[in-house]
Amino acid sequence: MRFITEFVAGFELSIHLPSSYQEENKRYPVIYLQDAGNVAMDAFNYLQHLFNSKQLPELILVGVKPHDRNHDYTPWPAGALVTGSSSFGGGAGRYVQLLADEIKPYIDRHYLTMPERENTAIAGCSLGGLVSAYAYFNRPETFGKSAWISASFWYEGFIAYMQETPLPAEKHRLYMYVGELEGIYKQTIQSGMVAQTKEAHRILLAKGFPQEQLKFETDPLGTHDSFFFAARFMNALKWLFADGTDAFPR
């Protein structure tokens, strides 16, 4: 893959182009990744294998580096979880707007993308998964697929937001994951990570999200770290863009 760094709308982008890029008449789906796309880089060689072996169609990956995760990825302000840690700024609305209205159009103008919503995904882990969920509710006309990997559904008020907000009318394909050991040693609201994620899944189905468009995985040994995020990201890509079989079957 070819790597390019760009600065758009004040954000640093890490753009990963397929090996076949610039072949005649070829365009590619795009996935926008939070946290600079680190989840893809953590399993880059295996990801390349999935492309080379045709288990995945080639994609353009756009990693977006946040200015401040606690601000960019949270939907409304909230206090710090523990004394001495940072509070949450609630800047996700502005961040998602810039991603949809400035960053994506720039990528579509300058790269060989398939710009339609059904060929455009957003994904992230932890708070990056939370803002990806928020983008689904707020910009469904832009992002037709998403992956919420160990998303921070413990965030104060987010489950209530999901309960109160109608599902977007546009068809969406979604991957969700949480590890069963996430948050079990926390003394804060993060201890509810697993229960809140399962509640988020229940809410989606109860509101009518098509079950055939949603894949929800758990792992009895899963903790909240990149070791598990990267493996589940491969499964997410296969669900969103390929045959839906697991890249890492259990």
Tab-separated table of C-alpha atoms in Angstrom:
chain	number	residue	atom	x	y	z
A	1	MET	CA	0.000	0.000	0.000
A	2	ARG	CA	1.016	3.590	-0.575
A	3	PHE	CA	0.959	6.055	2.333
A	4	ILE	CA	0.221	9.773	2.054
A	5	THR	CA	-0.113	12.417	4.766
A	6	GLU	CA	-2.460	15.344	4.178
A	7	PHE	CA	-3.795	18.185	6.326
A	8	VAL	CA	-7.475	18.946	5.748
A	9	ALA	CA	-9.852	21.071	7.834
A	10	GLY	CA	-7.131	21.341	10.470
A	11	PHE	CA	-6.752	17.568	10.874
A	12	GLU	CA	-3.821	15.358	9.958
A	13	LEU	CA	-4.902	12.515	7.685
A	14	SER	CA	-3.008	9.266	7.091
A	15	ILE	CA	-4.229	8.004	3.729
A	16	HIS	CA	-3.476	4.411	2.708
A	17	LEU	CA	-3.950	3.689	-0.979
A	18	PRO	CA	-4.307	0.159	-2.404
A	19	SER	CA	-1.507	-1.566	-4.270
A	20	SER	CA	-3.529	-1.413	-7.473
A	21	TYR	CA	-4.223	2.307	-7.113
A	22	GLN	CA	-4.402	4.223	-10.401
A	23	GLU	CA	-5.226	1.194	-12.470
A	24	GLU	CA	-7.453	2.243	-15.341
A	25	ASN	CA	-11.125	2.771	-14.489
A	26	LYS	CA	-10.728	1.533	-10.929
A	27	ARG	CA	-12.238	3.221	-7.896
A	28	TYR	CA	-12.355	2.130	-4.271
A	29	PRO	CA	-14.620	2.178	-1.202
A	30	VAL	CA	-13.359	4.337	1.660
A	31	ILE	CA	-13.305	3.783	5.407
A	32	TYR	CA	-12.663	6.711	7.742
A	33	LEU	CA	-10.802	5.595	10.864
A	34	GLN	CA	-10.482	7.382	14.176
A	35	ASP	CA	-7.231	7.728	16.153
A	36	ALA	CA	-5.138	8.155	12.984
A	37	GLY	CA	-6.064	4.667	11.809
A	38	ASN	CA	-3.918	2.950	14.428
A	39	VAL	CA	-6.232	-0.074	14.544
A	40	ALA	CA	-5.370	-0.839	10.910
A	41	MET	CA	-1.653	-0.331	11.436
A	42	ASP	CA	-1.692	-2.710	14.396
A	43	ALA	CA	-2.550	-5.520	11.977
A	44	PHE	CA	-1.195	-4.081	8.751
A	45	ASN	CA	0.531	-7.194	7.394
A	46	TYR	CA	-2.560	-9.321	7.952
A	47	LEU	CA	-4.736	-6.631	6.408
A	48	GLN	CA	-2.475	-6.659	3.367
A	49	HIS	CA	-2.856	-10.449	3.238
A	50	LEU	CA	-6.649	-10.123	3.182
A	51	PHE	CA	-6.383	-7.747	0.224
A	52	ASN	CA	-3.822	-9.854	-1.653
A	53	SER	CA	-5.760	-13.093	-1.143
A	54	LYS	CA	-8.999	-11.421	-2.331
A	55	GLN	CA	-10.726	-12.046	0.989
A	56	LEU	CA	-11.329	-8.291	1.059
A	57	PRO	CA	-11.835	-5.879	-1.797
A	58	GLU	CA	-9.146	-3.223	-1.825
A	59	LEU	CA	-10.073	-0.119	0.153
A	60	ILE	CA	-8.810	3.393	0.704
A	61	LEU	CA	-8.193	3.872	4.429
A	62	VAL	CA	-8.268	7.399	5.821
A	63	GLY	CA	-6.973	7.710	9.381
A	64	VAL	CA	-7.934	10.963	11.091
A	65	LYS	CA	-5.724	12.104	13.955
A	66	PRO	CA	-7.751	13.865	16.675
A	67	HIS	CA	-6.709	17.097	18.279
A	68	ASP	CA	-8.072	15.987	21.645
A	69	ARG	CA	-9.914	12.657	21.889
A	70	ASN	CA	-11.847	13.723	24.982
A	71	HIS	CA	-13.201	16.684	23.027
A	72	ASP	CA	-13.482	15.504	19.415
A	73	TYR	CA	-15.077	12.148	20.184
A	74	THR	CA	-17.665	13.042	22.839
A	75	PRO	CA	-21.185	14.232	21.978
A	76	TRP	CA	-21.686	16.618	24.904
A	77	PRO	CA	-19.579	17.833	27.833
A	78	ALA	CA	-19.087	15.619	30.883
A	79	GLY	CA	-16.916	15.818	33.954
A	80	ALA	CA	-13.690	13.913	34.477
A	81	LEU	CA	-14.028	10.289	35.507
A	82	VAL	CA	-11.478	10.579	38.299
A	83	THR	CA	-9.765	13.447	40.062
A	84	GLY	CA	-6.833	14.731	38.074
A	85	SER	CA	-7.946	13.356	34.698
A	86	SER	CA	-9.303	15.408	31.808
A	87	SER	CA	-12.953	16.274	31.425
A	88	PHE	CA	-14.857	15.668	28.203
A	89	GLY	CA	-15.452	18.590	25.878
A	90	GLY	CA	-18.407	17.433	23.818
A	91	GLY	CA	-17.057	18.432	20.407
A	92	ALA	CA	-18.305	15.448	18.397
A	93	GLY	CA	-20.986	17.434	16.594
A	94	ARG	CA	-18.441	19.786	15.065
A	95	TYR	CA	-15.982	16.958	14.412
A	96	VAL	CA	-18.544	14.822	12.554
A	97	GLN	CA	-19.621	17.860	10.546
A	98	LEU	CA	-16.050	18.550	9.442
A	99	LEU	CA	-15.522	14.884	8.627
A	100	ALA	CA	-18.674	14.710	6.491
A	101	ASP	CA	-18.645	18.164	4.897
A	102	GLU	CA	-14.952	18.966	4.469
A	103	ILE	CA	-12.709	15.919	4.860
A	104	LYS	CA	-14.803	13.437	2.856
A	105	PRO	CA	-15.448	15.861	-0.029
A	106	TYR	CA	-11.721	16.601	-0.185
A	107	ILE	CA	-10.884	12.895	-0.345
A	108	ASP	CA	-13.528	12.359	-3.034
A	109	ARG	CA	-12.124	15.225	-5.128
A	110	HIS	CA	-8.491	14.193	-4.907
A	111	TYR	CA	-8.590	10.386	-4.822
A	112	LEU	CA	-10.209	7.579	-6.800
A	113	THR	CA	-13.063	6.904	-4.413
A	114	MET	CA	-16.491	5.371	-4.715
A	115	PRO	CA	-18.205	8.326	-3.011
A	116	GLU	CA	-21.678	6.876	-2.507
A	117	ARG	CA	-22.824	6.368	1.079
A	118	GLU	CA	-23.042	2.600	0.605
A	119	ASN	CA	-19.318	2.624	-0.203
A	120	THR	CA	-18.351	4.898	2.682
A	121	ALA	CA	-17.704	3.606	6.201
A	122	ILE	CA	-16.673	5.088	9.522
A	123	ALA	CA	-15.017	3.095	12.297
A	124	GLY	CA	-13.289	3.488	15.609
A	125	CYS	CA	-12.407	1.910	18.931
A	126	SER	CA	-13.269	3.071	22.439
A	127	LEU	CA	-14.173	6.785	22.246
A	128	GLY	CA	-13.494	6.475	18.518
A	129	GLY	CA	-16.262	3.875	18.407
A	130	LEU	CA	-18.544	6.227	20.318
A	131	VAL	CA	-18.103	9.046	17.796
A	132	SER	CA	-18.632	6.542	14.975
A	133	ALA	CA	-21.967	5.627	16.555
A	134	TYR	CA	-22.800	9.316	16.909
A	135	ALA	CA	-22.003	9.815	13.215
A	136	TYR	CA	-24.492	7.072	12.314
A	137	PHE	CA	-27.292	8.954	14.035
A	138	ASN	CA	-26.271	12.371	12.719
A	139	ARG	CA	-24.917	11.796	9.200
A	140	PRO	CA	-26.547	8.639	7.854
A	141	GLU	CA	-26.673	10.175	4.379
A	142	THR	CA	-22.855	10.249	4.378
A	143	PHE	CA	-21.825	7.023	6.108
A	144	GLY	CA	-23.605	3.852	4.996
A	145	LYS	CA	-21.470	1.470	7.049
A	146	SER	CA	-19.838	1.623	10.459
A	147	ALA	CA	-17.869	-0.370	13.000
A	148	TRP	CA	-18.226	0.319	16.713
A	149	ILE	CA	-15.385	-1.613	18.340
A	150	SER	CA	-15.424	-1.543	22.131
A	151	ALA	CA	-17.279	1.746	21.822
A	152	SER	CA	-17.588	3.804	25.006
A	153	PHE	CA	-21.305	3.296	25.551
A	154	TRP	CA	-20.683	3.937	29.233
A	155	TYR	CA	-20.496	7.633	28.312
A	156	GLU	CA	-22.939	9.593	30.447
A	157	GLY	CA	-26.279	9.972	28.686
A	158	PHE	CA	-25.474	8.074	25.490
A	159	ILE	CA	-27.766	5.113	26.089
A	160	ALA	CA	-30.591	7.547	26.850
A	161	TYR	CA	-29.733	9.388	23.631
A	162	MET	CA	-30.067	6.144	21.688
A	163	GLN	CA	-33.401	5.417	23.331
A	164	GLU	CA	-34.774	8.864	22.546
A	165	THR	CA	-33.405	9.316	19.012
A	166	PRO	CA	-35.240	7.749	16.063
A	167	LEU	CA	-33.175	5.449	13.891
A	168	PRO	CA	-32.108	7.080	10.634
A	169	ALA	CA	-34.232	5.969	7.711
A	170	GLU	CA	-31.276	5.161	5.455
A	171	LYS	CA	-30.168	1.554	5.202
A	172	HIS	CA	-26.998	0.913	7.204
A	173	ARG	CA	-24.587	-1.991	7.699
A	174	LEU	CA	-23.116	-2.207	11.184
A	175	TYR	CA	-20.529	-4.187	13.131
A	176	MET	CA	-20.371	-4.068	16.947
A	177	TYR	CA	-17.964	-5.718	19.364
A	178	VAL	CA	-17.202	-5.736	23.088
A	179	GLY	CA	-14.925	-7.936	25.172
A	180	GLU	CA	-16.530	-9.509	28.236
A	181	LEU	CA	-13.641	-8.402	30.480
A	182	GLU	CA	-13.793	-4.730	29.544
A	183	GLY	CA	-14.236	-2.437	32.506
A	184	ILE	CA	-14.465	-5.166	35.158
A	185	TYR	CA	-11.715	-3.606	37.282
A	186	LYS	CA	-12.877	-0.009	36.877
A	187	GLN	CA	-14.311	1.936	39.787
A	188	THR	CA	-16.000	4.512	37.526
A	189	ILE	CA	-18.987	4.336	35.180
A	190	GLN	CA	-16.649	2.529	32.787
A	191	SER	CA	-17.406	-0.597	34.820
A	192	GLY	CA	-20.704	-0.745	32.941
A	193	MET	CA	-18.995	-1.063	29.573
A	194	VAL	CA	-20.250	-4.558	28.703
A	195	ALA	CA	-23.785	-4.112	29.999
A	196	GLN	CA	-24.177	-0.760	28.244
A	197	THR	CA	-22.902	-2.134	24.943
A	198	LYS	CA	-25.371	-5.010	25.108
A	199	GLU	CA	-28.096	-2.496	25.924
A	200	ALA	CA	-27.098	-0.408	22.887
A	201	HIS	CA	-27.409	-3.532	20.736
A	202	ARG	CA	-30.806	-4.347	22.257
A	203	ILE	CA	-32.059	-0.810	21.617
A	204	LEU	CA	-31.081	-0.928	17.959
A	205	LEU	CA	-32.966	-4.173	17.379
A	206	ALA	CA	-35.972	-3.029	19.414
A	207	LYS	CA	-36.189	0.112	17.288
A	208	GLY	CA	-36.188	-1.943	14.124
A	209	PHE	CA	-32.580	-2.003	12.960
A	210	PRO	CA	-32.502	-4.905	10.444
A	211	GLN	CA	-30.924	-7.887	12.183
A	212	GLU	CA	-29.425	-9.101	8.895
A	213	GLN	CA	-27.517	-5.816	8.621
A	214	LEU	CA	-26.022	-6.002	12.124
A	215	LYS	CA	-23.250	-8.245	13.417
A	216	PHE	CA	-22.546	-8.176	17.159
A	217	GLU	CA	-19.582	-10.111	18.572
A	218	THR	CA	-18.242	-10.613	22.066
A	219	ASP	CA	-15.188	-12.401	23.400
A	220	PRO	CA	-15.119	-13.990	26.869
A	221	LEU	CA	-11.403	-13.171	27.148
A	222	GLY	CA	-11.578	-9.711	25.580
A	223	THR	CA	-10.015	-6.802	27.429
A	224	HIS	CA	-10.008	-3.151	26.371
A	225	ASP	CA	-6.786	-2.937	24.396
A	226	SER	CA	-5.403	-2.917	20.873
A	227	PHE	CA	-4.611	-6.651	20.918
A	228	PHE	CA	-8.335	-7.385	20.637
A	229	PHE	CA	-9.293	-4.251	18.706
A	230	ALA	CA	-7.114	-5.139	15.709
A	231	ALA	CA	-8.465	-8.679	15.354
A	232	ARG	CA	-12.080	-7.524	15.561
A	233	PHE	CA	-11.383	-4.751	13.093
A	234	MET	CA	-10.485	-7.428	10.533
A	235	ASN	CA	-13.827	-9.136	11.226
A	236	ALA	CA	-15.558	-5.783	10.879
A	237	LEU	CA	-14.026	-5.178	7.456
A	238	LYS	CA	-15.145	-8.590	6.233
A	239	TRP	CA	-18.666	-7.949	7.505
A	240	LEU	CA	-18.872	-4.462	6.022
A	241	PHE	CA	-17.188	-5.046	2.671
A	242	ALA	CA	-16.906	-8.788	1.943
A	243	ASP	CA	-18.668	-12.077	2.681
A	244	GLY	CA	-19.081	-11.505	6.413
A	245	THR	CA	-17.047	-14.546	7.479
A	246	ASP	CA	-14.665	-13.988	10.366
A	247	ALA	CA	-11.081	-13.086	9.610
A	248	PHE	CA	-10.296	-14.523	13.064
A	249	PRO	CA	-12.804	-17.331	13.667
A	250	ARG	CA	-13.123	-18.627	17.209
